[in-house]
CSV table of C-alpha atoms and ligand atoms in Angstrom, one decimal:
chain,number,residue,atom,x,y,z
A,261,UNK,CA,-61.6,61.8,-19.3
A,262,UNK,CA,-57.9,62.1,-18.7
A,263,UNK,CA,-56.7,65.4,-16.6
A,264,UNK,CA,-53.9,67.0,-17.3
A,265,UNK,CA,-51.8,65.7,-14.2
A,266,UNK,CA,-52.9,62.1,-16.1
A,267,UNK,CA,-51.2,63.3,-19.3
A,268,UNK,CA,-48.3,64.8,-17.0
A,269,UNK,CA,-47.3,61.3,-15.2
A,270,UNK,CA,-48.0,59.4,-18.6
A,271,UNK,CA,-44.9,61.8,-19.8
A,272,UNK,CA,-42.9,60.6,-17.0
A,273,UNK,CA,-39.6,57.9,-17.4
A,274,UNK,CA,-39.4,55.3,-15.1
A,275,UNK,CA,-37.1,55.3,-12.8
A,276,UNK,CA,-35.5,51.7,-13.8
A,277,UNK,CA,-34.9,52.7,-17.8
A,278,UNK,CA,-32.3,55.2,-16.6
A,279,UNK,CA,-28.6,54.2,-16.9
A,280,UNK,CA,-26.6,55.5,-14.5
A,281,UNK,CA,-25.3,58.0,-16.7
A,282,UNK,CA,-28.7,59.5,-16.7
A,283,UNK,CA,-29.6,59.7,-13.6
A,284,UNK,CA,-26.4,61.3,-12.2
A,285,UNK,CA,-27.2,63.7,-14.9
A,286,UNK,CA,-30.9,64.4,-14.3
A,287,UNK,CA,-29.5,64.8,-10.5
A,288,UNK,CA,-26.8,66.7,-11.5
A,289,UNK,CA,-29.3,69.3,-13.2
A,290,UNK,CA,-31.4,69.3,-9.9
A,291,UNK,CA,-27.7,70.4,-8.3
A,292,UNK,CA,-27.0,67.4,-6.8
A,293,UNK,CA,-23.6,65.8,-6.0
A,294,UNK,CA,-22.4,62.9,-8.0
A,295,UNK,CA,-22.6,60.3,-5.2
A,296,UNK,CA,-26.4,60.8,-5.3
A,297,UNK,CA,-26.8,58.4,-8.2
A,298,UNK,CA,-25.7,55.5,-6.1
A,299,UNK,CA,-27.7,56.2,-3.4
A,300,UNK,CA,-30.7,56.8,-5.4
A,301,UNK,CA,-30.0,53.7,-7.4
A,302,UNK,CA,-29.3,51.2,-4.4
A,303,UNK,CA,-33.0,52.5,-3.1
A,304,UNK,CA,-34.4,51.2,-6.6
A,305,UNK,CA,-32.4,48.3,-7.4
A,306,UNK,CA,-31.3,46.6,-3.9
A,307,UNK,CA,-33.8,47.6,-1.0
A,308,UNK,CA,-36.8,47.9,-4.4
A,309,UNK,CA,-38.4,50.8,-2.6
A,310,UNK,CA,-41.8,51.4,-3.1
A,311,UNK,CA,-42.2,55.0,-2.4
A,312,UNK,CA,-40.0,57.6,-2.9
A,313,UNK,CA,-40.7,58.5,0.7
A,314,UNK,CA,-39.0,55.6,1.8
A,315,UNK,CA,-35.5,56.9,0.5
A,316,UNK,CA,-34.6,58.8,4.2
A,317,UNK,CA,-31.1,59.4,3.4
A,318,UNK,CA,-32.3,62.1,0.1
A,319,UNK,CA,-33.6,65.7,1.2
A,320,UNK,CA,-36.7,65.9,1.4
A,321,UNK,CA,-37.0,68.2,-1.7
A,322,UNK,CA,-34.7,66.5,-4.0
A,323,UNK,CA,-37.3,63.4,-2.8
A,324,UNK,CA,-40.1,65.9,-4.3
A,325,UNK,CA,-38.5,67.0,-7.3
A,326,UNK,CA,-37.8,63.3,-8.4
A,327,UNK,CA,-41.4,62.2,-7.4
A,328,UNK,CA,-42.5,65.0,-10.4
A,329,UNK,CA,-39.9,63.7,-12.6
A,330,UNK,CA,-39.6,60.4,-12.9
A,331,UNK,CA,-42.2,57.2,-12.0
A,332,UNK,CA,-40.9,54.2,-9.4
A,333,UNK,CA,-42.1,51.6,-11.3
A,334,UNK,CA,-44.0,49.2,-8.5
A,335,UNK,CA,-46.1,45.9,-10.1
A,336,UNK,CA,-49.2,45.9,-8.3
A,337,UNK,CA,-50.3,42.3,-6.9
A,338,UNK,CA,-53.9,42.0,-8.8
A,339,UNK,CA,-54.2,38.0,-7.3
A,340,UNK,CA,-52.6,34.9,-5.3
A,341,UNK,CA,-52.5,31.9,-4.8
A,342,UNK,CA,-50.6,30.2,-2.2
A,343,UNK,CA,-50.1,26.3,-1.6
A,344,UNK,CA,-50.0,24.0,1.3
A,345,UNK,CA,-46.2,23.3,0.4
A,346,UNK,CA,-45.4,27.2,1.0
A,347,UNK,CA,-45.3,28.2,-2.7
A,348,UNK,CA,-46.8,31.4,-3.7
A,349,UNK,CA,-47.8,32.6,-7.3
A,350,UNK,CA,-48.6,35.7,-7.7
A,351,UNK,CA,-50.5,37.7,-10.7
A,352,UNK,CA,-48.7,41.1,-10.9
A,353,UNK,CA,-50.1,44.3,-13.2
A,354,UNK,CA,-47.2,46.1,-15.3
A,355,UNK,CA,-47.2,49.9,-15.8
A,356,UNK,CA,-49.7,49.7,-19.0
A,357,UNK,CA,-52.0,47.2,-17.1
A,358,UNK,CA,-50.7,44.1,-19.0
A,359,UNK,CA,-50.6,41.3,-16.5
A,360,UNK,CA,-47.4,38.4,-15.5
A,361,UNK,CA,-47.3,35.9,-13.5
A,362,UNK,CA,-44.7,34.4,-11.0
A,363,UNK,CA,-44.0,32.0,-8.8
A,364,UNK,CA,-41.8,32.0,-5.0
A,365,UNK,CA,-40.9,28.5,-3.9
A,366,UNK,CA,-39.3,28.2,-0.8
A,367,UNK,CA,-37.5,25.0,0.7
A,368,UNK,CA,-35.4,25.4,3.7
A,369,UNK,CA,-33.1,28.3,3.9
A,370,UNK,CA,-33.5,29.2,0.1
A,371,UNK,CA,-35.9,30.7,-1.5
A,372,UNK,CA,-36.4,30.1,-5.3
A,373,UNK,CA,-38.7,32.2,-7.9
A,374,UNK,CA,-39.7,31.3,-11.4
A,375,UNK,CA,-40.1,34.7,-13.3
A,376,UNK,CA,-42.2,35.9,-16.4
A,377,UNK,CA,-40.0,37.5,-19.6
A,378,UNK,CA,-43.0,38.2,-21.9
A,379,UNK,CA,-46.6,38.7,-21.0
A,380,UNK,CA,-48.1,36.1,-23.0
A,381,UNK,CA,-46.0,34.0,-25.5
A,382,UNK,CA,-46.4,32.8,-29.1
A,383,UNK,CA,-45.0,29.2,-29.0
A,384,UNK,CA,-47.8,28.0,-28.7
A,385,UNK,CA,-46.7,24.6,-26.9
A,386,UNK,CA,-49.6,22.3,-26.6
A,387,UNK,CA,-49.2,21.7,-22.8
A,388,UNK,CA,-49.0,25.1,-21.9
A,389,UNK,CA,-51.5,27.5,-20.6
A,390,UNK,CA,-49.6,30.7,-21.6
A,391,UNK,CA,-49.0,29.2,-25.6
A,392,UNK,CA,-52.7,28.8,-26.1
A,393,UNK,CA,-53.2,32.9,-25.6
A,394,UNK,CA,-50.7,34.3,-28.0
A,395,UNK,CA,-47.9,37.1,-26.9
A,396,UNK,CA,-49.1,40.2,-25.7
A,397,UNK,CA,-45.6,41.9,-25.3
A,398,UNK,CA,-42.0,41.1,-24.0
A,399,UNK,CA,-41.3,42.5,-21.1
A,400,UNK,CA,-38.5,45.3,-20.2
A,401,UNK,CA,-35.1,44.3,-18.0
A,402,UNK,CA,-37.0,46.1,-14.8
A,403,UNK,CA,-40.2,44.5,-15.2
A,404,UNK,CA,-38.5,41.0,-15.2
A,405,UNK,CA,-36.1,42.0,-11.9
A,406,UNK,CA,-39.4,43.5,-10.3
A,407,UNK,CA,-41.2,40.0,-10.4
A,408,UNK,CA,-38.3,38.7,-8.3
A,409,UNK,CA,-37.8,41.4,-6.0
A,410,UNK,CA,-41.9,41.2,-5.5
A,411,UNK,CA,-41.6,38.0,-4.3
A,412,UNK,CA,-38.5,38.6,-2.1
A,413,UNK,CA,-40.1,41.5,-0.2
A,414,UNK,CA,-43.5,39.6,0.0
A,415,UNK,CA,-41.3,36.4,1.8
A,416,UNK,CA,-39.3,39.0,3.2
A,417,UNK,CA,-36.0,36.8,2.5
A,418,UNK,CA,-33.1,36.9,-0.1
A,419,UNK,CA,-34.0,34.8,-3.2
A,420,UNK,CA,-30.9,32.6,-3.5
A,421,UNK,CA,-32.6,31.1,-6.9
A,422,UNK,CA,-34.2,32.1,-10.0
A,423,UNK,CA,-35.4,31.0,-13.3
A,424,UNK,CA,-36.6,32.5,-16.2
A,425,UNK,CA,-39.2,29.7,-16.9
A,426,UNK,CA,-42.8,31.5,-16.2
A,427,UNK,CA,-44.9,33.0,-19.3
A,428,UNK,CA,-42.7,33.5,-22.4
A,429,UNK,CA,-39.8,32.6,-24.3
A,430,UNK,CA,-36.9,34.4,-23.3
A,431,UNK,CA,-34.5,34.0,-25.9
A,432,UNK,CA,-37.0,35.9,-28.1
A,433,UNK,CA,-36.7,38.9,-25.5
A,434,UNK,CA,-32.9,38.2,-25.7
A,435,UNK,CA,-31.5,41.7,-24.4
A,436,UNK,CA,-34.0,42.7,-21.7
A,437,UNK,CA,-33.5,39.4,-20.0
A,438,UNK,CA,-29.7,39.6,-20.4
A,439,UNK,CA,-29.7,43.0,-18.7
A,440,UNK,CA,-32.1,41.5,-16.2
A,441,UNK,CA,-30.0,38.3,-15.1
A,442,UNK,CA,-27.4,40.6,-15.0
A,443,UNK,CA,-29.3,43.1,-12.9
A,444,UNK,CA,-29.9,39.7,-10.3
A,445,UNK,CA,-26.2,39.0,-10.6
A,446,UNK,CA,-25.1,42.2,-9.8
A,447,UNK,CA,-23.9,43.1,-6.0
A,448,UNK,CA,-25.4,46.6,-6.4
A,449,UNK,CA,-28.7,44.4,-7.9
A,450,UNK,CA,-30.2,41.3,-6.1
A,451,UNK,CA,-26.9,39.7,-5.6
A,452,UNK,CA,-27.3,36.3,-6.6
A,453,UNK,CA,-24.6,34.4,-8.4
A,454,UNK,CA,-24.9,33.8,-12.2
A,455,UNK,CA,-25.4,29.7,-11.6
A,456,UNK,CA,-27.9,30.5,-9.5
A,457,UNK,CA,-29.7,31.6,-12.6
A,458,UNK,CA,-31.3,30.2,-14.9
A,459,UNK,CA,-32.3,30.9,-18.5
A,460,UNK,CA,-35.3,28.2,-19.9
A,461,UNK,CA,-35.3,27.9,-24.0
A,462,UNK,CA,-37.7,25.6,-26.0
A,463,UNK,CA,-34.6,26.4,-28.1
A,464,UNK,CA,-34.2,28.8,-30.1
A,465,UNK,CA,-30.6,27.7,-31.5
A,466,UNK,CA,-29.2,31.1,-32.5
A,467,UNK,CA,-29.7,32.3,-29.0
A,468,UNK,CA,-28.2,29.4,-27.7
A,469,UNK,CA,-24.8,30.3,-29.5
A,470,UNK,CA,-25.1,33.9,-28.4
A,471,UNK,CA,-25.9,32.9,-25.0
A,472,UNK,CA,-22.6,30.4,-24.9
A,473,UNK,CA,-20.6,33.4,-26.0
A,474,UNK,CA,-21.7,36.1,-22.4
A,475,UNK,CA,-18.6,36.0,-20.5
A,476,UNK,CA,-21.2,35.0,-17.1
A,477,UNK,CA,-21.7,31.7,-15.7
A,478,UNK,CA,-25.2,31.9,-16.6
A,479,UNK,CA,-27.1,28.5,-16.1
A,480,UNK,CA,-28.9,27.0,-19.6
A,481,UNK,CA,-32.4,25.3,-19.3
A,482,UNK,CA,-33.6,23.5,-22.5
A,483,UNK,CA,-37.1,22.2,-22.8
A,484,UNK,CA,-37.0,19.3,-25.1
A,485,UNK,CA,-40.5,17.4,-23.7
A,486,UNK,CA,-39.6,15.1,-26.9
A,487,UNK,CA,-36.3,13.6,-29.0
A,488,UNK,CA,-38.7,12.3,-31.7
A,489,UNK,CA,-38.8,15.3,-34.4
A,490,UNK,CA,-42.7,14.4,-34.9
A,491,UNK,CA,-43.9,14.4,-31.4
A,492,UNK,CA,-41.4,17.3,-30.8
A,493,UNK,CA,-43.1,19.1,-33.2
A,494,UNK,CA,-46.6,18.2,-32.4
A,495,UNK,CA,-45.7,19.7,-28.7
A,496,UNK,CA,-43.8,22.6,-29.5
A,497,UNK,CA,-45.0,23.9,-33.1
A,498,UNK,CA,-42.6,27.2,-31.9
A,499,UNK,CA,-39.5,25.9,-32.9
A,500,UNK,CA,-40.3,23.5,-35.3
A,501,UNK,CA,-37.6,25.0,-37.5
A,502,UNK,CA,-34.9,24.0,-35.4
A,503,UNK,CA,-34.8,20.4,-35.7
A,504,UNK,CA,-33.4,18.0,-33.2
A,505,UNK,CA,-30.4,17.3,-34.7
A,506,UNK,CA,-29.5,21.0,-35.3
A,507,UNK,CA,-30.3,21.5,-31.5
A,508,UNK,CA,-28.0,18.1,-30.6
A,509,UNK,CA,-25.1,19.9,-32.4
A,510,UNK,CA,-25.7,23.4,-31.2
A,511,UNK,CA,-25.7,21.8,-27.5
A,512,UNK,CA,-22.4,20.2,-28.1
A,513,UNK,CA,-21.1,23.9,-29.2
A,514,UNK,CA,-22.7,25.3,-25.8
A,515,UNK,CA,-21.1,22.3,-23.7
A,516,UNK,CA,-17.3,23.0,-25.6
A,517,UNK,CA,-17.7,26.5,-25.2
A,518,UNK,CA,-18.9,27.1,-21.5
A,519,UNK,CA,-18.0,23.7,-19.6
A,520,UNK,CA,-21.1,23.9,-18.1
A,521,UNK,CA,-24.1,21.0,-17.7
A,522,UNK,CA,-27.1,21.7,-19.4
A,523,UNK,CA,-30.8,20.7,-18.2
A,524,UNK,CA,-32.9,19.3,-20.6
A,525,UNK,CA,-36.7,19.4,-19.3
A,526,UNK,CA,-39.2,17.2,-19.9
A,527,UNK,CA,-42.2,17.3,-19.1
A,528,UNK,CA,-44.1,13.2,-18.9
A,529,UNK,CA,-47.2,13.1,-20.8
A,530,UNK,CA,-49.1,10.1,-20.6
A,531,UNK,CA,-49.1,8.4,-24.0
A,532,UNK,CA,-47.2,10.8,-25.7
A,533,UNK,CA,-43.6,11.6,-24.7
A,534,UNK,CA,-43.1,8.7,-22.2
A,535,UNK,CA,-43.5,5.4,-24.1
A,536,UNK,CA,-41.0,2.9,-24.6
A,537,UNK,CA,-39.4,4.8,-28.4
A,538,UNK,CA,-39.5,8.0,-26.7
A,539,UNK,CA,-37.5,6.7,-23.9
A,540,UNK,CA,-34.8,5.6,-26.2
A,541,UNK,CA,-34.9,8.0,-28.3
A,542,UNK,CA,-34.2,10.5,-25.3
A,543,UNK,CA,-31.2,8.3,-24.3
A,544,UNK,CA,-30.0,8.5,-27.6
A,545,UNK,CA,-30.0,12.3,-27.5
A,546,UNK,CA,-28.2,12.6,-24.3
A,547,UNK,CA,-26.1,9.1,-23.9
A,548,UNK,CA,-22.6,10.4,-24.1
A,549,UNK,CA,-23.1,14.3,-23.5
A,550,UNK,CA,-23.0,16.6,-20.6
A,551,UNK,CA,-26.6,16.9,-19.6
A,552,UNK,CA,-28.9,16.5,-16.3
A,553,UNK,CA,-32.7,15.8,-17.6
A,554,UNK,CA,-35.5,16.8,-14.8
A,555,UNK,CA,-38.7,14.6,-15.7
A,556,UNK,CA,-41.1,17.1,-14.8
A,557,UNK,CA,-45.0,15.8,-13.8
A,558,UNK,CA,-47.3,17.7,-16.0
A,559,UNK,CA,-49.2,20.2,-14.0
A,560,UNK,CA,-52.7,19.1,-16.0
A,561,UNK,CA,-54.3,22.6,-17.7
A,562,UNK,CA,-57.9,23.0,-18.0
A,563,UNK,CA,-59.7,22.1,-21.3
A,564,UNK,CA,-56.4,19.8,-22.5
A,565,UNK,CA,-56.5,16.0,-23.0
A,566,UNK,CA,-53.1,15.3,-22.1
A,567,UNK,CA,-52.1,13.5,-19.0
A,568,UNK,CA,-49.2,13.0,-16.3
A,569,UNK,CA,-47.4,10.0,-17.1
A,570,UNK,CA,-47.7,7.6,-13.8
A,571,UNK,CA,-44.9,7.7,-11.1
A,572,UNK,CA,-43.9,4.3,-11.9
A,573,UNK,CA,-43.4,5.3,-15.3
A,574,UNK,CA,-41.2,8.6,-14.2
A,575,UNK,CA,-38.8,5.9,-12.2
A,576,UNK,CA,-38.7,3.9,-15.5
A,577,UNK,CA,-36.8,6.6,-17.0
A,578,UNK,CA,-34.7,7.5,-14.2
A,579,UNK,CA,-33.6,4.2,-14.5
A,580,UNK,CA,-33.0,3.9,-17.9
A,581,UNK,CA,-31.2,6.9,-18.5
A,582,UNK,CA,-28.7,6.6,-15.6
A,583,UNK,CA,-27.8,3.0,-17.4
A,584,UNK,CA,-26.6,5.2,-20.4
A,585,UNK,CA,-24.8,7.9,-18.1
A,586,UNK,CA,-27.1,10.4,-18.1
A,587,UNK,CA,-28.1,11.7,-14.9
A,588,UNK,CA,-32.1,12.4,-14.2
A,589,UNK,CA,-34.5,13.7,-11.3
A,590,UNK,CA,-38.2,13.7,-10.9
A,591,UNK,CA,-39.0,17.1,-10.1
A,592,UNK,CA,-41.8,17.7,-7.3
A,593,UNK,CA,-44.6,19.4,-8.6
A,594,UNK,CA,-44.5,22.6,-6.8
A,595,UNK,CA,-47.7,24.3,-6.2
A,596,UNK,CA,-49.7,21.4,-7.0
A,597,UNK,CA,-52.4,22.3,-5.3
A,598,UNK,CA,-52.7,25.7,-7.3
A,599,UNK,CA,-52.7,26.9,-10.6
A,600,UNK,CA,-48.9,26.8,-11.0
A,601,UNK,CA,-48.3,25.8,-14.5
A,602,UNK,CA,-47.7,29.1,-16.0
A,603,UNK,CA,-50.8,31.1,-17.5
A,604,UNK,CA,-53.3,29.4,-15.0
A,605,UNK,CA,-53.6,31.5,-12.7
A,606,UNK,CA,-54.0,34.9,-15.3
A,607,UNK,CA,-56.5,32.9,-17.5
A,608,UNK,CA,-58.6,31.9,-14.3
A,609,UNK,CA,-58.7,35.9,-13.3
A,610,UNK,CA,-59.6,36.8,-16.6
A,611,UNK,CA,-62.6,34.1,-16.9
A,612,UNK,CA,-63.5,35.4,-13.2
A,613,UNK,CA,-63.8,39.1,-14.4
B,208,SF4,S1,-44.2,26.5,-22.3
B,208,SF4,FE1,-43.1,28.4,-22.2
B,208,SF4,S2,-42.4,28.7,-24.4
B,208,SF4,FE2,-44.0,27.1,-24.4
B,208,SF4,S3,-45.9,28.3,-24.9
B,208,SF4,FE3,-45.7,28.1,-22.6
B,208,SF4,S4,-44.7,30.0,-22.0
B,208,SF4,FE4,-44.3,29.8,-24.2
C-alpha cells in the first residue's frame, strides 16, 4: 500500500528536468543567492553526485530543503557483465523501473561508452536483440547522460568517447538526445568534444537533414547492414520507407552541408549481406562519396539463424572497397565474451527472474 511520504516523493521533479532558469528560481524562493544555481548544477551535471549529502560546499539546510523538493535522479546498476578485454555492460533501472543497457569500453588512455536512447525499440531489425521486444519508452536527455556518467564514475576515468548506438533509435527520440549530446559536449556537462560523439541512425532521412542543419560538429553513424533494397529490407523492416536511393541522396546533402565523413555500419552476416552482389552493390553505394564503412562481426543473438560472416570474408571486403576509394575497418568485437550486442544482457535478466 503506498504511504503518504510514497505519494510525496512521487510528486517530486527531478533534479535534471530543471533548466537553469528554474532552479535559480526554486533557490531563489528558498532565499538563496543567484550563484547557487551553478554550484548546484556542476554537483548534478559534472561531478554526477549521488547524494545530496555529497554537495559540501551548500548549507547544510539549503542541502535539506532540496532533498524534500526535488529527486537526484541516480540509475541503479540491477546487473553486469564484464569481459576479459576490460569492457563492462551494465543493466541500469530508470526512475519508473524500466530497464537500459550500456556499454564502457576502454583501450589505452580512452575510455569509450555505447549508450541507450530508448528502452526498447520498435525497428525491429532482424539481427538485433533489442528490435525483437518492441519499444517500451524513449528516454529523457538526463537518463541518456546518466548512462555515461554511470560508466565514468564506475571506471573512475573521463569518457573521451561516446555513441548513441545501445537500445533504440535515436533519431525517433530526436530532441532528448540532442539536448543530451549537447549536455556531453558541454564544459559545464561531461566535456567531450562534439566529434567525439556520435549519433547511430538505421536512417531515418528527415532526421538526417535536421541533424545536418545543428550548428555542432556532431559525428553521423548510419547503419546500412545492406545496399540491396530487398535484403535491406528484409534486415531492417523499420525504415523500409526510406529507400536506398533516397538515403544515397540525403547522405550527399549531409556530406555538402557539414564536410564531415560519414560511417556507414555494417554488420557481416553469413549468406546474407556478405556475398559477392552485396559487395558490389555496397561499392556502388559508396564508390565516389565521403564515407568510412566499419564491417562489424555479428555478435550472434540467441534463438536467430544468422551467422558471422568468416574473417577471410571481412578482408575480402576491406579489399574491395579500398580499390573503389572507400576506406573500411573490421571492427573488434568488443565484449565478445559477454552479452554485448544490445538487448542481451536485459533479455537474459528478464528470462532469469
Ligand atoms: S539495431 Fe538498433 S535500431 Fe535496430 S532494432 Fe536494434 S536497437 Fe533498434
Amino acid at each position: 500500500m503506498g504511504t503518504n511520504a510514497d505519494t510525496e516523493k512521487d510528486a517530486r521533479r527531478d533534479v535534471h528536468s530543471l533548466t537553469r532558469g528554474e532552479l535559480t528560481e526554486l533557490l531563489a524562493g528558498l532565499g538563496q543567492p543567484g550563484f547557487r544555481a551553478k554550484q548546484v548544477e556542476e554537483w548534478v551535471w559534472s561531478k554526477n553526485a549521488r547524494s545530496w549529502d555529497e554537495m559540501t560546499n551548500l548549507p547544510k539546510a539549503l542541502r535539506e530543503q532540496l532533498a524534500e523538493r526535488l529527486t537526484l535522479g541516480a540509475v541503479e546498476e540491477v546487473a553486469r557483465q564484464a569481459s576479459s578485454d576490460g569492457s563492462r555492460k551494465y543493466l541500469l533501472r530508470l526512475s519508473d523501473g524500466v530497464c537500459v543497457e550500456c556499454v564502457g569500453m576502454p583501450s589505452g588512455s580512452r575510455l569509450a561508452v555505447c549508450a541507450s536512447t530508448q528502452a526498447g525499440c520498435a525497428m525491429g531489425c532482424a539481427f538485433c536483440a533489442t528490435g525483437g521486444a518492441g519499444l517500451t519508452r524513449s528516454l529523457t536527455d538526463a537518463e541518456i547522460y546518466e548512462q555515461v556518467m554511470h560508466v565514468r564514475d564506475d571506471f573512475g576515468e573521463r569518457v573521451t568517447s561516446v555513441v548513441l548506438m545501445g537500445q533504440g533509435e535515436p533519431f525517433m527520440n530526436y530532441d532528448a538526445t540532442l539536448a543530451a549530446l549537447r549536455r556531453l559536449n558541454s564544459p559545464e556537462g561531461a566535456g567531450i568534444g562534439a566529434r567525439h560523439l556520435t549519433v547511430s541512425t538505421c536512417g531515418v532521412i528527415p532526421q538526417i537533414m535536421r541533424f545536418a542543419n545543428e550548428p555542432e560538429q556532431f559525428t553521423l553513424a548510419v547503419s546500412l547492414h545492406s545496399a540491396v533494397q530487398k535484403t535491406r529490407n528484409a534486415l531492417m523492416p523499420g525504415v523500409r520507407k526510406y529507400s536506398l536511393v533516397n538515403l544515397y541522396n540525403a547522405m550527399g546533402e549531409y556530406v555538402d552541408k557539414t564536410g564531415r565523413r560519414p560511417t556507414y555500419e555494417y554488420a557481416l552476416i553469413g549468406g546474407v549481406n556478405d556475398t559477392d552482389a552485396e559487395l558490389q552493390a555496397l561499392c556502388d553505394f559508396c564508390e565516389g562519396t565521403l564515407a568510412h564503412v566499419n564491417l562489424i562481426q555479428l555478435n550472434e543473438v540467441e534463438g536467430s539463424k544468422l551467422r558471422p560472416s568468416t574473417p577471410a570474408r571481412a578482408e575480402d571486403f576491406v579489399r574491395r572497397l579500398a580499390s573503389v576509394g572507400v576506406e573500411a575497418t573490421v571492427r573488434n568485437s568488443r565484449g565478445a565474451d559477454i552479452d554485448a550486442a544490445c538487448g542481451q544482457l536485459k533479455q537474459r535478466v528478464e528470462r532469469g527472474r
